[in-house]
GROMACS .gro file of C-alpha atoms in nm:
model
  154
    1MET     CA    1  11.079  11.076  11.125
    2SER     CA    2  11.054  10.737  10.968
    3LEU     CA    3  10.849  10.424  11.005
    4ILE     CA    4  11.013  10.083  10.989
    5ILE     CA    5  10.812   9.780  10.887
    6HIS     CA    6  10.979   9.452  10.984
    7ILE     CA    7  10.915   9.127  10.798
    8LEU     CA    8  11.020   8.847  11.033
    9CYS     CA    9  11.091   8.543  10.817
   10LYS     CA   10  11.120   8.175  10.914
   11SER     CA   11  11.263   8.073  10.577
   12LYS     CA   12  11.640   8.026  10.552
   13GLU     CA   13  11.633   8.099  10.178
   14PRO     CA   14  11.819   8.430  10.140
   15ILE     CA   15  11.619   8.725  10.015
   16THR     CA   16  11.823   8.913   9.755
   17PRO     CA   17  11.832   9.285   9.674
   18THR     CA   18  11.756   9.200   9.311
   19GLU     CA   19  11.435   9.022   9.410
   20VAL     CA   20  11.317   9.307   9.633
   21VAL     CA   21  11.388   9.576   9.375
   22ASP     CA   22  11.219   9.370   9.103
   23LEU     CA   23  10.910   9.335   9.323
   24PHE     CA   24  10.884   9.712   9.357
   25HIS     CA   25  10.922   9.746   8.979
   26GLU     CA   26  10.644   9.491   8.929
   27THR     CA   27  10.397   9.699   9.133
   28ARG     CA   28  10.419   9.964   8.856
   29LEU     CA   29  10.325  10.222   9.121
   30LEU     CA   30  10.657  10.406   9.147
   31PRO     CA   31  10.753  10.587   8.825
   32ASP     CA   32  11.121  10.609   8.735
   33LEU     CA   33  11.219  10.371   9.015
   34LYS     CA   34  11.595  10.358   9.066
   35THR     CA   35  11.844  10.213   9.311
   36ASP     CA   36  12.209  10.279   9.376
   37PRO     CA   37  12.372  10.055   9.111
   38VAL     CA   38  12.647   9.955   9.354
   39THR     CA   39  12.392   9.792   9.585
   40TYR     CA   40  12.195   9.613   9.314
   41GLY     CA   41  12.333   9.263   9.335
   42GLY     CA   42  12.324   8.933   9.521
   43THR     CA   43  12.375   9.037   9.884
   44PHE     CA   44  12.242   9.322  10.093
   45PRO     CA   45  12.497   9.585  10.191
   46GLU     CA   46  12.496   9.689  10.558
   47THR     CA   47  12.378  10.034  10.454
   48GLY     CA   48  12.072   9.885  10.285
   49ILE     CA   49  11.930   9.955   9.941
   50ASN     CA   50  11.798  10.301   9.869
   51ILE     CA   51  11.487  10.300   9.654
   52ILE     CA   52  11.433  10.626   9.467
   53TYR     CA   53  11.155  10.727   9.231
   54ALA     CA   54  11.045  11.036   9.042
   55ASN     CA   55  11.386  11.199   9.095
   56ARG     CA   56  11.357  11.218   9.475
   57LYS     CA   57  11.679  11.197   9.674
   58ARG     CA   58  11.577  10.906   9.898
   59LEU     CA   59  11.234  10.759   9.915
   60PHE     CA   60  11.295  10.456  10.136
   61THR     CA   61  11.558  10.201  10.232
   62ILE     CA   62  11.544   9.822  10.254
   63TYR     CA   63  11.767   9.631  10.495
   64ARG     CA   64  11.819   9.258  10.555
   65LEU     CA   65  11.933   9.107  10.882
   66ASN     CA   66  12.055   8.748  10.873
   67LYS     CA   67  12.006   8.499  11.157
   68ILE     CA   68  12.240   8.636  11.426
   69PRO     CA   69  12.138   9.004  11.404
   70SER     CA   70  11.776   8.889  11.363
   71LYS     CA   71  11.789   8.697  11.691
   72GLN     CA   72  11.930   9.004  11.869
   73TYR     CA   73  11.660   9.221  11.716
   74ILE     CA   74  11.384   8.978  11.819
   75LYS     CA   75  11.520   8.979  12.175
   76GLU     CA   76  11.499   9.361  12.179
   77VAL     CA   77  11.142   9.357  12.041
   78ILE     CA   78  11.030   9.115  12.313
   79GLU     CA   79  11.200   9.323  12.583
   80ASP     CA   80  11.038   9.643  12.452
   81LEU     CA   81  10.695   9.480  12.443
   82ASN     CA   82  10.741   9.341  12.793
   83ASP     CA   83  10.843   9.689  12.916
   84SER     CA   84  10.523   9.823  12.759
   85ASN     CA   85  10.317   9.553  12.933
   86VAL     CA   86  10.219   9.397  12.599
   87SER     CA   87  10.157   9.027  12.636
   88LEU     CA   88  10.219   8.819  12.325
   89PRO     CA   89  10.023   8.502  12.258
   90ASN     CA   90  10.228   8.183  12.277
   91LYS     CA   91  10.186   8.132  11.901
   92ILE     CA   92  10.360   8.465  11.826
   93THR     CA   93  10.638   8.402  12.081
   94LYS     CA   94  10.707   8.060  11.926
   95TRP     CA   95  10.711   8.221  11.581
   96LEU     CA   96  10.967   8.478  11.696
   97ASP     CA   97  11.192   8.197  11.824
   98THR     CA   98  11.216   8.055  11.471
   99VAL     CA   99  11.302   8.375  11.279
  100GLU     CA  100  11.597   8.327  11.043
  101GLN     CA  101  11.609   8.669  10.876
  102VAL     CA  102  11.443   9.009  10.894
  103ILE     CA  103  11.368   9.249  10.611
  104ASP     CA  104  11.321   9.611  10.720
  105ILE     CA  105  11.148   9.873  10.508
  106ASP     CA  106  11.235  10.220  10.639
  107PHE     CA  107  11.026  10.504  10.495
  108ASP     CA  108  10.850  10.832  10.568
  109PRO     CA  109  10.501  10.763  10.707
  110LYS     CA  110  10.384  11.077  10.523
  111ALA     CA  111  10.475  10.915  10.190
  112PRO     CA  112  10.214  10.930   9.913
  113GLU     CA  113   9.945  10.661   9.897
  114THR     CA  114  10.117  10.497   9.597
  115VAL     CA  115  10.426  10.433   9.811
  116TRP     CA  116  10.216  10.278  10.087
  117THR     CA  117  10.039  10.056   9.833
  118ALA     CA  118  10.367   9.945   9.675
  119ILE     CA  119  10.516   9.865  10.016
  120GLU     CA  120  10.205   9.671  10.120
  121GLU     CA  121  10.220   9.463   9.801
  122VAL     CA  122  10.589   9.384   9.848
  123GLU     CA  123  10.571   9.314  10.222
  124GLY     CA  124  10.275   9.080  10.173
  125TYR     CA  125  10.454   8.892   9.896
  126LEU     CA  126  10.778   8.859  10.097
  127ALA     CA  127  10.590   8.750  10.411
  128ASN     CA  128  10.410   8.484  10.209
  129LYS     CA  129  10.710   8.352  10.019
  130TYR     CA  130  10.954   8.353  10.312
  131LYS     CA  131  10.708   8.244  10.582
  132GLY     CA  132  10.708   8.585  10.742
  133LEU     CA  133  10.517   8.774  11.004
  134ILE     CA  134  10.496   9.151  10.964
  135TYR     CA  135  10.571   9.363  11.269
  136VAL     CA  136  10.494   9.735  11.284
  137PRO     CA  137  10.612   9.891  11.611
  138GLY     CA  138  10.331  10.062  11.796
  139GLU     CA  139  10.069   9.881  11.588
  140GLY     CA  140  10.113   9.507  11.600
  141PHE     CA  141  10.183   9.185  11.415
  142TYR     CA  142  10.022   9.109  11.078
  143ASP     CA  143  10.000   8.802  10.857
  144ASP     CA  144  10.099   8.794  10.489
  145GLU     CA  145   9.754   8.921  10.389
  146LEU     CA  146   9.803   9.223  10.620
  147ASN     CA  147   9.541   9.105  10.870
  148LEU     CA  148   9.614   9.223  11.224
  149LEU     CA  149   9.696   8.920  11.442
  150VAL     CA  150   9.803   9.094  11.762
  151SER     CA  151   9.777   9.461  11.852
  152THR     CA  152  10.069   9.616  12.039
  153LYS     CA  153   9.910   9.957  12.083
  154ASP     CA  154   9.926  10.098  12.432
   0.00000   0.00000   0.00000
């Protein structure tokens, strides 16, 4: 089972794999951090970037959706929330209408605390720099300082 954290960004400035990997390095929380060298470049591959540390096979994966897949994803999120009888404030709905790209962080929710801390640092930074809102399915929407803005819990 995995947990996917979505960073819903208004900025059109592309987020690069190099930047994301460098941010994880800068946390200094994941020893021996490595990525697949083929994916370490200027654009995100469809299969995402695998982040590995301490000789594990796969710790987590980072994906980037550009504008068109992002819009489809946002539509699905809104439909799912409506089906769950979750009402979003107008401010959040308007935000979702302006999303240009989505960064997904897919990881095991049973990951060690250091992984959670590294992910929180990186997601907060990316949300701040790229005018993002963080969405965690089943939990809610968070700002770039990881403050809960809207709960989506049943």
